[in-house]
Amino acid sequence: MTWLDLLIAVACVAGVLGFISVVALVAIWTERKISAHIHDRLGPMETGGFHGWAQTIADMVKLLQKEDIIPDAADKPLFKLAPYIVLSATIASFVVLPFGAHLIGTDLNIGIYYLVAISSLEVAGILMAGWASNNKWALFGGMRSASQMISFEIPIGLSLLIPIMIVGSLSMQDLVGAQAGGFWNWGVFSHLPFAMIAFIVYFWASLAEVNRTPFDLPEGESELVAGFHVEYSGMRFAMFFLAEFANMFLVAGVAVALFLGGWHAPFSFLEISAESNVILHNLVGFFWFASKGMVLLFIQQWLRWTLPRLRVDQLMHVCWKIFLPFSFVNVLIVSLWIVLTQS
Amino acid sequence: MNILGEIVFWVFVLLTIGSSMVVVFHSRIIYSAFALLFTFFGIAGLYVFLAADFLAASQVLIYVGGILTLIIFGVFMTTKITTLSIPQLTHHRYIALIPIGLVFYALVHMIFKTSWPVNVLDVGPTTQMLGQLLLTKYLVPFELASVLLLAALVGAMRLARMFREAD
């Protein structure tokens, strides 16, 4: 490790932080507008002129100025520490997300495995927040969130295994690189229909992983007020909020990288080859990656405002009795397919 | 190793040792449980310095994501845990010296007997090698561990059911 490496690392983290802030700003605004339109109302219309586009910025400024209230009965050190753990786990996972051919924090050879591992730190942070708040709603929210995240990690891991087995690598860029040359080469369409089943299982399970409807029991406003972050305010609340929206993009980004061609365009003539212009090649790649991620983000929001919430037993039923058997059979069939065709 | 790598290494060492001290000495069990998070994470960092990247990620995934969460769940589910403080008194001081001495001797003996590789060779990606070894040379221990875990799982479910039937 040299000083230059350190500089590059700092620049990467700064880039990730900047990116997730922008994504969160856009996503919070679209969430409000989409929810409003689905509910047949207008949503923010005034701030900034055009359809209230500056509303989130105004809210962010408000949050930054707000007093950081720490409840008297809270476990203060843990209460203060929890948002940092959640947000750092999120930022650390973004480092291996391939935004372009060279736009990647670091292309670890265990990239996707690292991502799954480091995002499990978040569970500890959420449990910490739920416990330290010393509030029954927060504790329930934290417990529900953690139990749901560790349960759904299993179908997620098994469905991510499908593209990993097909490509034969854990490196994010290898996984993306194998899907070059048009949308029919994308991960979802290989080994039809098994990779597609894996994609569907991954997408639904990832909704549970980021606590979105129909799996938003940890936050269920009508029962738990807001779940594990109910006691937080000001900057610390903003950190949870940022992590939450960043995680929505993160799970969408993983789906894009492994199943939807990553930074490759749907048709190869829409790409600029790396030989002609490296910078433009990366920018176009970034455009495609971010657009695909945003489409999945939109679907997440669309589902959130359309579907009702599951009960706890239904949630576990979906995970252990539907997703898990499907994923197991899927892994068996695809590995058999690979063994038969490759030998 | 250059100076920067050295600093990062010592940060991980201090993180591991410091947090494990909290695990052992803190009087409140919830702090011990959460301090374990940093211990596991620090050990994962040390694995990275030993060029064992796959092992490091597995350490975080299994110990932080799985075992630590279970421990914290256990702490949460225990009744009256907030008021419980673990007594840090020492009982049977002189008898305790015997097992402590034995463990200490074994550790020191191992530390001096092992020939520690000073320079870590850049072995490159370890994932493939690990996978192949697990399914060839170490297949039997690997499968034995799986069977053991399965037995523990079934046993845990049986225990949980037993209490439900008793109600």
Tab-separated table of C-alpha atoms in Angstrom, chain B residues 1 3 24 27 33 66 85 88 91 93-94 96 98 116 120 135 152 156:
chain	number	residue	atom	x	y	z
B	1	MET	CA	5.462	-3.888	4.502
B	3	ILE	CA	4.663	2.381	6.810
B	24	VAL	CA	-14.182	-10.253	28.643
B	27	SER	CA	-19.960	-6.009	33.303
B	33	ALA	CA	-21.964	-8.931	22.661
B	66	GLY	CA	-24.654	-15.317	11.719
B	85	SER	CA	-24.859	-7.342	35.681
B	88	GLN	CA	-16.623	-9.859	37.839
B	91	HIS	CA	-13.776	-17.363	43.051
B	93	ARG	CA	-8.456	-18.179	42.866
B	94	TYR	CA	-5.802	-20.803	43.515
B	96	ALA	CA	-8.173	-21.580	38.820
B	98	ILE	CA	-4.078	-24.741	37.318
B	116	TRP	CA	5.858	-18.430	11.555
B	120	VAL	CA	3.348	-13.752	3.219
B	135	LEU	CA	-14.407	-31.365	-2.294
B	152	ALA	CA	-27.736	-29.492	15.794
B	156	ALA	CA	-32.769	-27.317	18.277
